[in-house]
Short mmCIF file of C-alpha atoms and ligand atoms in Angstrom, two decimals:
data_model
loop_
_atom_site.label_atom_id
_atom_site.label_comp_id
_atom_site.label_asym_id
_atom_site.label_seq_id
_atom_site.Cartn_x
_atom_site.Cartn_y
_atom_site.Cartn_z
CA UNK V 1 60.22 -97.47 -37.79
CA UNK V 2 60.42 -95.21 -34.85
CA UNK V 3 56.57 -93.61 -33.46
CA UNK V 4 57.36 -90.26 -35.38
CA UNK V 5 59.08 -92.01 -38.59
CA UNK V 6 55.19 -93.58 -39.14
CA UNK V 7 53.69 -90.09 -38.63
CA UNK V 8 55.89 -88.50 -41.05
CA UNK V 9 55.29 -90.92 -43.31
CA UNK V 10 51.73 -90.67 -42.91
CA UNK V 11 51.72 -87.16 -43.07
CA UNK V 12 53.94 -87.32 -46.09
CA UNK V 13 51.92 -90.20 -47.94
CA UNK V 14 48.18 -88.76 -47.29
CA UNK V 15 48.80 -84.96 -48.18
CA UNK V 16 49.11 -83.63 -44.18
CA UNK V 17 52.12 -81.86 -44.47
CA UNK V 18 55.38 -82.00 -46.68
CA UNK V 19 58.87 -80.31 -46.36
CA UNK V 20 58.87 -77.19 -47.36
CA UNK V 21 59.90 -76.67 -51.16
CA UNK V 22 60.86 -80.36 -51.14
CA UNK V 23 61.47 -80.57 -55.04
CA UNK V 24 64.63 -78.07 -54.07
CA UNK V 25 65.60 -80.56 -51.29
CA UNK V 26 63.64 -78.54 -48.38
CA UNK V 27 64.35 -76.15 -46.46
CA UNK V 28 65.47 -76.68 -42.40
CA UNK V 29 62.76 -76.10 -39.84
CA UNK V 30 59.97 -74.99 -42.43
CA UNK V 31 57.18 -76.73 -43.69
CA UNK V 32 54.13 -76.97 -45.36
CA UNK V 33 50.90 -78.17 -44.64
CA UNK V 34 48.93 -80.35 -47.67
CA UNK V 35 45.09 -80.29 -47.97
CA UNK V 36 44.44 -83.06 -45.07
CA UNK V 37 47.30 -81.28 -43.08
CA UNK V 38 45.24 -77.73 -43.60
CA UNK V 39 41.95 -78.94 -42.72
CA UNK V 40 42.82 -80.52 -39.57
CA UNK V 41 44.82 -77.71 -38.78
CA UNK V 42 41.61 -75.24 -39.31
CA UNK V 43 39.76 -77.61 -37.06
CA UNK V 44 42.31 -77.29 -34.45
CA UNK V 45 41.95 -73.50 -34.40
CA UNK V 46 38.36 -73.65 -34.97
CA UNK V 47 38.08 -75.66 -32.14
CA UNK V 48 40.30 -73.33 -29.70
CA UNK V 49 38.72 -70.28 -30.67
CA UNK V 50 34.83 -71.65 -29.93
CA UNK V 51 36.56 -73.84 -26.71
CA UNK V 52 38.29 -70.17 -25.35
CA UNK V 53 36.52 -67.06 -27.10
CA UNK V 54 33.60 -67.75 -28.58
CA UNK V 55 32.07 -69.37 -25.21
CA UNK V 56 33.45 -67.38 -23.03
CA UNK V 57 31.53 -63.65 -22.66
CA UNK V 58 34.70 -61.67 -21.25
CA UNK V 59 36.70 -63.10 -24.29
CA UNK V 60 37.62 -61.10 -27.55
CA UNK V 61 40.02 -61.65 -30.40
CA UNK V 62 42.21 -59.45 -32.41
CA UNK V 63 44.85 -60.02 -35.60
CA UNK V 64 48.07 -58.16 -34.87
CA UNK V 65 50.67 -57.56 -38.08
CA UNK V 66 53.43 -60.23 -38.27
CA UNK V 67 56.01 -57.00 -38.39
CA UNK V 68 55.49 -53.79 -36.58
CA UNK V 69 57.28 -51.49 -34.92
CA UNK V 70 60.77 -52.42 -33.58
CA UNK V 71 59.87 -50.72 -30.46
CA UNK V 72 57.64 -53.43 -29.25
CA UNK V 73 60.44 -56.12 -28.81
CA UNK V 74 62.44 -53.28 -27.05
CA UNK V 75 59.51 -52.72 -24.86
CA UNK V 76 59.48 -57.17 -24.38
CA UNK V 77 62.81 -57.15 -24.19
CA UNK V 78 63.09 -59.77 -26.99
CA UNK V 79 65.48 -57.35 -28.36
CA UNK V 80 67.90 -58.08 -25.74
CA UNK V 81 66.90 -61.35 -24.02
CA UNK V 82 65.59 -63.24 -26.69
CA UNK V 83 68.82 -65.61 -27.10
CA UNK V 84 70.07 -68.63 -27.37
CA UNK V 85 73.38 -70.24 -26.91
CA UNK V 86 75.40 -71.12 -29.89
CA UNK V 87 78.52 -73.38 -30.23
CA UNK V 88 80.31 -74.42 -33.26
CA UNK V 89 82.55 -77.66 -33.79
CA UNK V 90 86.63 -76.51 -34.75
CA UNK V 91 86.21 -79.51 -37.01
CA UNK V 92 83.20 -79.89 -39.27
CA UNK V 93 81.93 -76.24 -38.03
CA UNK V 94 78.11 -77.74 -37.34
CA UNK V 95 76.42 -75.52 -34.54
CA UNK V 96 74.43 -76.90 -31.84
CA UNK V 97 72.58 -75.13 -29.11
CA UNK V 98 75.54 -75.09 -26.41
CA UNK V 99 72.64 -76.28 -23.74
CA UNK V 100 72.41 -79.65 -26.07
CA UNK V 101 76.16 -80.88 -25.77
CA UNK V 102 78.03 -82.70 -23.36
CA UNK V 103 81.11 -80.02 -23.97
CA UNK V 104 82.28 -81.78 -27.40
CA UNK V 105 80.56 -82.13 -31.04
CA UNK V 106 77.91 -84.28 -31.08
CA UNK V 107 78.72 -85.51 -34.58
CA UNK V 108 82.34 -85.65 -35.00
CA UNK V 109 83.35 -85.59 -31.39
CA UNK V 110 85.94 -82.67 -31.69
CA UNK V 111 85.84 -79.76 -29.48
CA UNK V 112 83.69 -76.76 -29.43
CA UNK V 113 84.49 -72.78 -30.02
CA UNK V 114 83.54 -70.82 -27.32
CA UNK V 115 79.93 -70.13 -27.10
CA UNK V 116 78.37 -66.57 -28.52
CA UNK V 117 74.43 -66.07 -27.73
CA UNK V 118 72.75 -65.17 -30.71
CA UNK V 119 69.20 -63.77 -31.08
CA UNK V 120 66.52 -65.80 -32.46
CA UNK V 121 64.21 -62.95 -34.07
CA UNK V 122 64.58 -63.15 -37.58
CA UNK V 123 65.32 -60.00 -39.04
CA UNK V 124 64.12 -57.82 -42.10
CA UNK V 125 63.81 -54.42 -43.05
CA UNK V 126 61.26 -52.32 -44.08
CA UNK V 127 61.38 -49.97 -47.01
CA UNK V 128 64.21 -50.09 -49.95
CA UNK V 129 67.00 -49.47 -47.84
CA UNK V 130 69.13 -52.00 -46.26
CA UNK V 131 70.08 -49.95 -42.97
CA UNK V 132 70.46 -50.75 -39.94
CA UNK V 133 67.65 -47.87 -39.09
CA UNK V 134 65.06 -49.61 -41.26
CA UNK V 135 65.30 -53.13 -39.42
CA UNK V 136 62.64 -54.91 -38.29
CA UNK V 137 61.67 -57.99 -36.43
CA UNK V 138 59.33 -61.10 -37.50
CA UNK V 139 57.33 -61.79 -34.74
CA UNK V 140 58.54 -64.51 -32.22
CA UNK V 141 55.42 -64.46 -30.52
CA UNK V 142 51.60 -63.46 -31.01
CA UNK V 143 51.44 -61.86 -27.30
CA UNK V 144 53.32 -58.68 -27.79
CA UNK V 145 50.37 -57.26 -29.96
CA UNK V 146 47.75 -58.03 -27.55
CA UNK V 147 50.14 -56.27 -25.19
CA UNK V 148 50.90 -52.87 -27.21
CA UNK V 149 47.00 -52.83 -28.16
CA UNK V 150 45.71 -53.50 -24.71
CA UNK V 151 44.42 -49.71 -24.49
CA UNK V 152 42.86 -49.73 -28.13
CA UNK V 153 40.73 -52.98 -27.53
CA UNK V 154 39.61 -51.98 -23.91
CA UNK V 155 38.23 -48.73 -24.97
CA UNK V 156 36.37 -50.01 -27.55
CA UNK V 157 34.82 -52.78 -26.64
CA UNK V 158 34.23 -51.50 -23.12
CA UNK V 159 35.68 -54.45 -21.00
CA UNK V 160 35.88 -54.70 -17.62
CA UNK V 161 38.31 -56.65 -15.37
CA UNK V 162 39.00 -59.41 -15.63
CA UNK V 163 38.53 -59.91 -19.99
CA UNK V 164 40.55 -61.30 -22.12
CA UNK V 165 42.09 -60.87 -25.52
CA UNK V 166 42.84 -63.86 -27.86
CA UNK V 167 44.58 -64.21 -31.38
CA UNK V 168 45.72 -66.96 -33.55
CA UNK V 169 48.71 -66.55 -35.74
CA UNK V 170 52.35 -67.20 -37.34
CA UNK V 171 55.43 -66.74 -35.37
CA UNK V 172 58.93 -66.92 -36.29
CA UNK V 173 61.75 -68.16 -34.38
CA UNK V 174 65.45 -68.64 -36.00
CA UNK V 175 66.23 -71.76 -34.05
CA UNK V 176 69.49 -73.10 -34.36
CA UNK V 177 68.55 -76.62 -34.20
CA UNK V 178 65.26 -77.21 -35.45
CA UNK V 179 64.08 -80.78 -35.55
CA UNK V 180 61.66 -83.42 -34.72
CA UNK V 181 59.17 -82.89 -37.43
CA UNK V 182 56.83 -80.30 -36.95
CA UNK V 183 57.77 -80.28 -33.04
CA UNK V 184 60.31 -77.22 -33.48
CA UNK V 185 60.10 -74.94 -36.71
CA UNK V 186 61.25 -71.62 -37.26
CA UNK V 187 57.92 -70.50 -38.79
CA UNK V 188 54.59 -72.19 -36.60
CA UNK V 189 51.27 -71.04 -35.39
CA UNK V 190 50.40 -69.94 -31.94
CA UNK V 191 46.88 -69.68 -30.21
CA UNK V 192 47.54 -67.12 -27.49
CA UNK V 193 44.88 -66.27 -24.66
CA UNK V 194 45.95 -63.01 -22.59
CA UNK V 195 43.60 -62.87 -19.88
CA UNK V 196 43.86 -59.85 -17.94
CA UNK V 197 42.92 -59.56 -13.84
CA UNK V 198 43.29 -58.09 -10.97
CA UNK V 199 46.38 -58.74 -9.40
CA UNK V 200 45.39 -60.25 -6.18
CA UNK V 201 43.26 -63.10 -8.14
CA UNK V 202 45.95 -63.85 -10.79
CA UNK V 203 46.59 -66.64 -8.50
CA UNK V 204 43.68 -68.61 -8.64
CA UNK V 205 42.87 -67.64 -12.39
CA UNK V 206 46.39 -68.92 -13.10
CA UNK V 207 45.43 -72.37 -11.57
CA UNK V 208 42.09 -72.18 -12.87
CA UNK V 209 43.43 -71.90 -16.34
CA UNK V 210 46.13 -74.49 -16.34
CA UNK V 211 43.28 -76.99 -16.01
CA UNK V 212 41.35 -75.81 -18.64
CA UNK V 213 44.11 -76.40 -21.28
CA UNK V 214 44.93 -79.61 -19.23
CA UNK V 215 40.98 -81.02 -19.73
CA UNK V 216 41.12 -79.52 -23.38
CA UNK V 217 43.27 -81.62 -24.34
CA UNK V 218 41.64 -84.30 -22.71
CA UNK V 219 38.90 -83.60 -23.83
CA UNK V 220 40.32 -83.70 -27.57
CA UNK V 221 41.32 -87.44 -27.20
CA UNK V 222 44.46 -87.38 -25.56
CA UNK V 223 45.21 -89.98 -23.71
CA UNK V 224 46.13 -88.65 -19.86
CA UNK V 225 48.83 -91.26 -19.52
CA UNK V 226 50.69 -89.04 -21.54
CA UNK V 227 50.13 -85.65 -20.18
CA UNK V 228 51.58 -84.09 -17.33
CA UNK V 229 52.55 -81.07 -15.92
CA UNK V 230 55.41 -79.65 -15.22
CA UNK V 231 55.37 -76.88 -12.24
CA UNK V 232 58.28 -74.35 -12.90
CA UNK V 233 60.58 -74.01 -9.68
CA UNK V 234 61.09 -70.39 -8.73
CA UNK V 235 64.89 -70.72 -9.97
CA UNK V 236 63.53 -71.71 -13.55
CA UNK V 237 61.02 -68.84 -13.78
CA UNK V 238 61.42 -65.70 -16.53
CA UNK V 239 62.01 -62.78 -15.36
CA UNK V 240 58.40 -61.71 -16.15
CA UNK V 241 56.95 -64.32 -14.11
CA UNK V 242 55.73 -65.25 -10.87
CA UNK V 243 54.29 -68.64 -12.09
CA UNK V 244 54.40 -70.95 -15.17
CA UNK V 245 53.33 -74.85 -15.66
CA UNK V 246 54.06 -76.20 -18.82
CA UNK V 247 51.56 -78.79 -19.84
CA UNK V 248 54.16 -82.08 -21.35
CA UNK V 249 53.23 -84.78 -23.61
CA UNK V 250 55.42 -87.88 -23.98
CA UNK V 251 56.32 -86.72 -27.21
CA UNK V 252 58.54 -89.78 -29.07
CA UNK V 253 62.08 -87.91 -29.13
CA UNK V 254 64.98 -87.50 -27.48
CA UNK V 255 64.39 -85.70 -24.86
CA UNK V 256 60.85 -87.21 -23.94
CA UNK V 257 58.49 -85.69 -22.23
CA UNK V 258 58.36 -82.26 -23.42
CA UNK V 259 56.48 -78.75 -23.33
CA UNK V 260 53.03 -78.91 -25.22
CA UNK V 261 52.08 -75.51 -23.94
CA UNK V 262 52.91 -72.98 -21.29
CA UNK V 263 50.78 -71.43 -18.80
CA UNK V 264 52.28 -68.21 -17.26
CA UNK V 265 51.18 -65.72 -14.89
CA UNK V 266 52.90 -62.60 -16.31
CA UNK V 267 52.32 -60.32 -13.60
CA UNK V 268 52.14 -56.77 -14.75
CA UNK V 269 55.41 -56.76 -16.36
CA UNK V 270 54.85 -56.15 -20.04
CA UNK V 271 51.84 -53.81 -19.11
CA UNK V 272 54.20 -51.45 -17.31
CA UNK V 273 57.15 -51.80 -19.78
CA UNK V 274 54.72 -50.99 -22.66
CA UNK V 275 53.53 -48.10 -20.35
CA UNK V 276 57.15 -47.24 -19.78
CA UNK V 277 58.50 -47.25 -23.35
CA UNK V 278 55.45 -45.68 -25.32
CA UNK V 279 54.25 -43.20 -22.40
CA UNK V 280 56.99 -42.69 -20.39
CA UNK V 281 54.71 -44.03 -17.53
CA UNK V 282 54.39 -47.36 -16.07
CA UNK V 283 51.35 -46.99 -14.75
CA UNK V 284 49.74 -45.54 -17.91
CA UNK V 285 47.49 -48.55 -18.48
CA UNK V 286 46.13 -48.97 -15.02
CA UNK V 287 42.38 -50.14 -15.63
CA UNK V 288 39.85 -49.00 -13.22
CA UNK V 289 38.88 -52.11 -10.45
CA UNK V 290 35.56 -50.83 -10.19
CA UNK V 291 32.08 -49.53 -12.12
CA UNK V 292 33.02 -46.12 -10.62
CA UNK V 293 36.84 -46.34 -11.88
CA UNK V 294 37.83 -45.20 -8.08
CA UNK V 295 41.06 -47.52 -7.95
CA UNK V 296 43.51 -48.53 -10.72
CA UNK V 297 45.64 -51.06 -10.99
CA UNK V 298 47.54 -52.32 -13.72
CA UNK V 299 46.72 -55.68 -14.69
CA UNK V 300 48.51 -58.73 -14.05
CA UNK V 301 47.85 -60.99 -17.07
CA UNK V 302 47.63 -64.91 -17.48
CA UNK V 303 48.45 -66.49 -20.13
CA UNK V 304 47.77 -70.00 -22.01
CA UNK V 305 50.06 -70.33 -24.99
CA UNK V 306 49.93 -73.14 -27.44
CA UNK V 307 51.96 -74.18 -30.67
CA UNK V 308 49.16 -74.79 -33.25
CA UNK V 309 51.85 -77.32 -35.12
CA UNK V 310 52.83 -79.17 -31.79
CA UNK V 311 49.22 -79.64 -30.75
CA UNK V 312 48.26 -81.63 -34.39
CA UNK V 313 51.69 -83.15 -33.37
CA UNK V 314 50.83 -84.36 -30.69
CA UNK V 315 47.06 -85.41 -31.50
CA UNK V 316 48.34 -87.20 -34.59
CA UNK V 317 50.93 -89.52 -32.73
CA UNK V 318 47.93 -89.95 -29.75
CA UNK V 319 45.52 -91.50 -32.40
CA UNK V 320 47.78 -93.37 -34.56
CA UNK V 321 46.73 -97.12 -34.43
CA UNK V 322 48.72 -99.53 -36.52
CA UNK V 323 46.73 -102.92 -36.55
CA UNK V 324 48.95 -106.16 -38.19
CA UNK V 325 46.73 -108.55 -39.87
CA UNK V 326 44.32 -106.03 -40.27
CA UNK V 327 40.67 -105.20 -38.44
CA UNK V 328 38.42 -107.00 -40.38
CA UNK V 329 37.35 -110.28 -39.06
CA UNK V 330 34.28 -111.21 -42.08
CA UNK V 331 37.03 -112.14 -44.65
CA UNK V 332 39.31 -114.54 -44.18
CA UNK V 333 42.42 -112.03 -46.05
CA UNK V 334 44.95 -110.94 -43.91
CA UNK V 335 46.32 -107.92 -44.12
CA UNK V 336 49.94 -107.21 -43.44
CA UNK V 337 49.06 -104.05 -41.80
CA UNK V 338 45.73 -101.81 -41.17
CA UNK V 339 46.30 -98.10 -40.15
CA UNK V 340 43.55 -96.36 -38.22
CA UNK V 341 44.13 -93.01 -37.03
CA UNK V 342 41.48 -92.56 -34.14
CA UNK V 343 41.38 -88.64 -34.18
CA UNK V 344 38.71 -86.82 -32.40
CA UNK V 345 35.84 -86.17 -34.83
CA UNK V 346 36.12 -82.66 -34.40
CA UNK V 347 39.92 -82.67 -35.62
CA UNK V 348 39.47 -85.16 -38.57
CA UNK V 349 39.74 -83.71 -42.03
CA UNK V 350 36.63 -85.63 -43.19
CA UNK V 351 34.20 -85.79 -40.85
CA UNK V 352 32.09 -88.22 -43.34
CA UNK V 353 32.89 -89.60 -46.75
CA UNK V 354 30.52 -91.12 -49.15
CA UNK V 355 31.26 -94.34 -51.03
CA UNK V 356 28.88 -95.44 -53.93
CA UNK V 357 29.32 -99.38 -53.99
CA UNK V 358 30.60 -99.23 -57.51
CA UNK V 359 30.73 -96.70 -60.37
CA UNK V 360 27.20 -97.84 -61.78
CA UNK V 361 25.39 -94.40 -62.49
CA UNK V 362 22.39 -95.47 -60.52
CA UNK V 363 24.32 -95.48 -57.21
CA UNK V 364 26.80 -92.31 -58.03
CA UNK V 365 23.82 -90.75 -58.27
CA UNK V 366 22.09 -91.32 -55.31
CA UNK V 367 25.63 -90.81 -53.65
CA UNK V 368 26.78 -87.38 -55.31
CA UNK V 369 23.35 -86.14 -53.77
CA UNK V 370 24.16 -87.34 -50.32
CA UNK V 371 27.77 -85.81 -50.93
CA UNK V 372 26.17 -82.35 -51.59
CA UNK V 373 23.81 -82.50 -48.84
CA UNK V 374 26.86 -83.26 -46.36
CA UNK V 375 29.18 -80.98 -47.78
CA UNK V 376 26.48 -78.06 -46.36
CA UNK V 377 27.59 -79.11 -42.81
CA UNK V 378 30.94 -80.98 -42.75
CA UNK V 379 33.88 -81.75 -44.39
CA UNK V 380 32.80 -84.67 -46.90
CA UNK V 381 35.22 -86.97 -49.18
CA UNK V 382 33.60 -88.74 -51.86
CA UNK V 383 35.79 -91.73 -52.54
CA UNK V 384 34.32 -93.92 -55.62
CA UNK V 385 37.60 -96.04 -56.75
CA UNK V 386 39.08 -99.26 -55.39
CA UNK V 387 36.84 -102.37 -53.87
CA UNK V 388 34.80 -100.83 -50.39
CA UNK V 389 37.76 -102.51 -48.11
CA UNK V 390 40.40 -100.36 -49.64
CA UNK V 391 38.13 -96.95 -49.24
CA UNK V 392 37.39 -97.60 -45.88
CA UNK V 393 41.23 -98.56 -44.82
CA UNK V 394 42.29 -95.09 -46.81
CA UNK V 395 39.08 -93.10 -44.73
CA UNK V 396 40.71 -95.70 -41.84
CA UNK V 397 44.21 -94.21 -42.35
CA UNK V 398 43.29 -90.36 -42.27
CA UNK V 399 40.79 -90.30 -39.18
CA UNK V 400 37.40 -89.98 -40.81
CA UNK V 401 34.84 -91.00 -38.76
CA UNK V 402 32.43 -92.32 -40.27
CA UNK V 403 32.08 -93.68 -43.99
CA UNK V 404 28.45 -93.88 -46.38
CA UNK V 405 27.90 -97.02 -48.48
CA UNK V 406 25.43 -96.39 -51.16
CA UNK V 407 24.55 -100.03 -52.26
CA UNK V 408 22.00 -101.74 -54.57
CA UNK V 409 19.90 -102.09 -51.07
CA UNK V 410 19.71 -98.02 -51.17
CA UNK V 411 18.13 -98.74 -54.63
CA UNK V 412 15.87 -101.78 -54.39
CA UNK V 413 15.98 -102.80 -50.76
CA UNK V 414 16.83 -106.26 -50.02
CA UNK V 415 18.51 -107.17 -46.56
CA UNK V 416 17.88 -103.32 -45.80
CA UNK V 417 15.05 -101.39 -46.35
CA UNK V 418 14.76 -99.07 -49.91
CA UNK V 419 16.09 -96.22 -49.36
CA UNK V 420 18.56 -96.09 -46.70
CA UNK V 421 22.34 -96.61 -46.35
CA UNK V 422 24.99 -97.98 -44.08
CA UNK V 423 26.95 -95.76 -42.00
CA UNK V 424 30.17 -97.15 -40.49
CA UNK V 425 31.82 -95.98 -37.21
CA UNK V 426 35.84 -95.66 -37.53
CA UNK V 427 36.63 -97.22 -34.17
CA UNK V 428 34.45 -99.64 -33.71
CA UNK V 429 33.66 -100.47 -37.36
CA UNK V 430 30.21 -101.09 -36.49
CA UNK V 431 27.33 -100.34 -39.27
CA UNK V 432 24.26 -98.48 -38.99
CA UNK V 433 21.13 -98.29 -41.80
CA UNK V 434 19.85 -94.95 -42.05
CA UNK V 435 17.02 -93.32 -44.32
CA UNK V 436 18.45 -91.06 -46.91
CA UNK V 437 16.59 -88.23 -45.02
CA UNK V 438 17.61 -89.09 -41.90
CA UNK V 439 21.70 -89.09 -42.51
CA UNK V 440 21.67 -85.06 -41.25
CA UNK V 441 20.48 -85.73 -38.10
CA UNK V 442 21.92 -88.79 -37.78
CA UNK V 443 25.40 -87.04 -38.13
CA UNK V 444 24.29 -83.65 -36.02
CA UNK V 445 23.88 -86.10 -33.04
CA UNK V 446 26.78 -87.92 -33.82
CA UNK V 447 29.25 -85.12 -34.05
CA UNK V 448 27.90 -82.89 -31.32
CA UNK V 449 29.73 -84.30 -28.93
N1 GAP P 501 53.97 -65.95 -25.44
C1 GAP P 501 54.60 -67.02 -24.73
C2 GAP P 501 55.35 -67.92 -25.59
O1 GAP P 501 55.52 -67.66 -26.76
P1 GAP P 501 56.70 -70.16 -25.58
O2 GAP P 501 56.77 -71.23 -24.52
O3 GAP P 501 57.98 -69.63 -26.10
O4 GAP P 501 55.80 -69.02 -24.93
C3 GAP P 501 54.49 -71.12 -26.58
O5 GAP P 501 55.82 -70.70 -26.78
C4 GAP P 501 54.17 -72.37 -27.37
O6 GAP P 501 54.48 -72.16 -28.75
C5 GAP P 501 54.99 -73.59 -26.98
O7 GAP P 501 54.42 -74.25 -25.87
C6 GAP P 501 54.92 -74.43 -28.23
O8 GAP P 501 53.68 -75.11 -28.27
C7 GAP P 501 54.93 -73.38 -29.32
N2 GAP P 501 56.28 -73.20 -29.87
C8 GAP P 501 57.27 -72.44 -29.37
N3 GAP P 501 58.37 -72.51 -30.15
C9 GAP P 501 58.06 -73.35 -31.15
C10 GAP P 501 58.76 -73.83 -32.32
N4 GAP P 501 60.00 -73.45 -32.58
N5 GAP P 501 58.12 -74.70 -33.14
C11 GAP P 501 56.83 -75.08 -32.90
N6 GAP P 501 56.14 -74.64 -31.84
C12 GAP P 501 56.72 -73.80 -30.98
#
């Protein structure tokens, strides 16, 4: 089984995320995330938004509408330039991005029609009438309504070059070939930063910012061995940009190593064509440069752009462990295979999960308590069926960190103290006793890093 075949199967087996509407066979390039899937998704965001807004004083957020005015992707130019190529086999009439042949059908080997482009917004309309007057646009990106509110969210919360405005949300993209899992969809989450300067800085706040998504990742467990990135030539760059560096992971397809995220340096360009389209006047959101507004400039804008579904992608396949024969070396049963997915703790759907030795009242007691206590601060599972090897491989299997035995030593003492418990690190499998009282702080020092 391929890397991504075990993740999908993970994902699949442990509630993460399922194909969309799978009891009607699914539907291509859409998904949907299961309660494990969801949490570690929230975490990812969570962790984004505290990592680039909530830390960072010239940082605010906003929530655009998924559909708004057709105007805006005029302004982008999405309307126009947001294409792809399409090609269609003569024979079996499958269609394939014409950038991902050799010049024949990749299935059946026959040749190709000529190539059309085709837009990738996804269209709908708005109202009751099905006219071409009434159409509107799904989003393709989060940007454009950071972009078209630029003037609402500087006025009111007073900001100052340079600031920045951040937003988490879907976006839609009709692409023809889906694939990969959750790699490409044609509905996903993006986490877009739009951080606005002065033009003659963009420079070194581009390059500043490319490695703080590089180190965030990092930072977030992945391993650096398979990160790298990727400096656009000036031949590759859009037409709105003077600089971009994707940031790659050696994601387990095809093509290999392949964009995570995209930094760009934006220049002024949607600024001014906003300006342009709603105004009549390029320059109509030049932003003082000073306390005493003598100069104006319109901004140049940087911007970090990440795929909320590629990231957990990406972190998923990064802490996938698959041990054969298993961890444990105190019995001597082998296992055929252990599964340990060493997410960071921040990302894990459980951060703790509380297992009462057996179902004797005495202990569920003691452990529904601890549950409740937990469940104040972090995500908490409370796992009380199967023998304690088989709760911690499952914990083991979906990333949780660390795992609570309530015992008959919790009780009565005995080779522990009364009144503690054993906690029991994921990765190293290594147990500490801990008062009952003590298990908060325990945990607050433990997951604070
Ligand atoms: N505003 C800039 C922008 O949207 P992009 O490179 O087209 O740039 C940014 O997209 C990020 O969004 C990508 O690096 C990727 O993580 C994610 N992304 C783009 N298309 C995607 C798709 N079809 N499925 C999943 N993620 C996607």
């Amino acid at each position: 089984m391929s890397s991504m075949d075990r993740i999908v199967n993970l994902c699949k087996r442990r509630g993460f995320v399922f194909p969309s509407a799978e009891i009607y066979g699914g539907f291509g390039g859409f998904w949907d995330w299961g309660p494990l899937g969801l949490k570690m998704k929230n975490n990812i965001k969570n962790v984004w938004w505290h990592d680039f807004v909530l830390t960072w004083q010239d940082v605010v957020g906003m929530d655009g509408s998924i559909i708004t005015n057709p105007k805006v992707w005029e302004a982008s130019g999405h309307a126009a330039n947001f294409v792809d190529r399409l090609v269609e086999c003569t024979a079996c009439h499958h269609r394939f991005k014409a950038d991902d042949t050799g010049g024949s059908c990749p299935d059946c080997s026959r040749p190709l029609m000529p190539a059309r482009t085709f837009n990738t917004m996804f269209t709908t309309q708005v109202g009751p009438v099905a006219a071409t007057a009434n159409r509107a646009y799904l989003r393709p990106e989060t940007a454009q309504s950071i972009f078209a509110n630029f003037e609402n969210v500087r006025d009111t919360m007073r900001l100052k070059l340079p600031f920045g405005i951040a937003q988490i949300g879907k976006a839609f993209r009709n692409e023809i070939t889906p694939g990969n899992f959750i790699f490409r969809s044609r509905e996903f989450e993006q986490m877009e930063l739009e951080y606005f300067v002065w033009p003659e800085k963009s420079d070194e706040y581009f390059a500043e910012l490319v490695d703080t998504c590089y180190n965030w990742f990092v930072k977030l467990g992945l391993n650096p061995e398979h990160l790298r990135k990727y400096v656009y030539p000036a031949n590759e760059l859009a037409h709105y940009s003077r600089a971009t560096t994707d940031i790659e992971y050696a994601f387990p397809i095809e093509q290999g190593w392949s964009e995570l995220m995209g930094v760009a340096n934006r220049t002024d360009y949607d600024l001014r064509r906003h300006g342009q389209f709603a105004k009549g006047d390029e320059q109509a959101f030049a932003t003082p440069t000073d306390d005493e507004g003598n100069k104006k400039v319109v901004p140049y804008v940087i911007e970090p752009s990440m795929g909320v579904d590629r990231a957990a992608l990406a972190f998923l396949l990064d802490a996938y462990e698959e041990v054969s024969g298993g961890r444990t070396t105190t019995t001597d049963s082998v296992k055929e295979k252990e599964i340990v997915l060493h997410i960071h703790k921040s990302l894990a759907p459980y951060q703790a999960a509380v297992l009462p030795l057996s179902k004797k009242p005495v202990l569920v007691k003691v452990a529904e308590e601890i549950t409740k206590t937990l469940r104040q601060h972090w995500s908490t599972d409370y796992d009380v069926t199967g023998s304690i090897g088989k709760r911690y491989r499952r914990q083991d299997e979906i990333g949780t960190p660390y795992c609570i035995t309530v015992d008959f030593d919790t009780l009565d003492g005995g080779k522990r103290p009364k009144g503690t418990v054993t906690i029991r690190d994921r990765d190293t499998m290594a147990q500490d006793d801990i008062a009952i009282p003590e298990i908060v702080d325990y945990f607050r020092a433990k997951l604070a890093s």
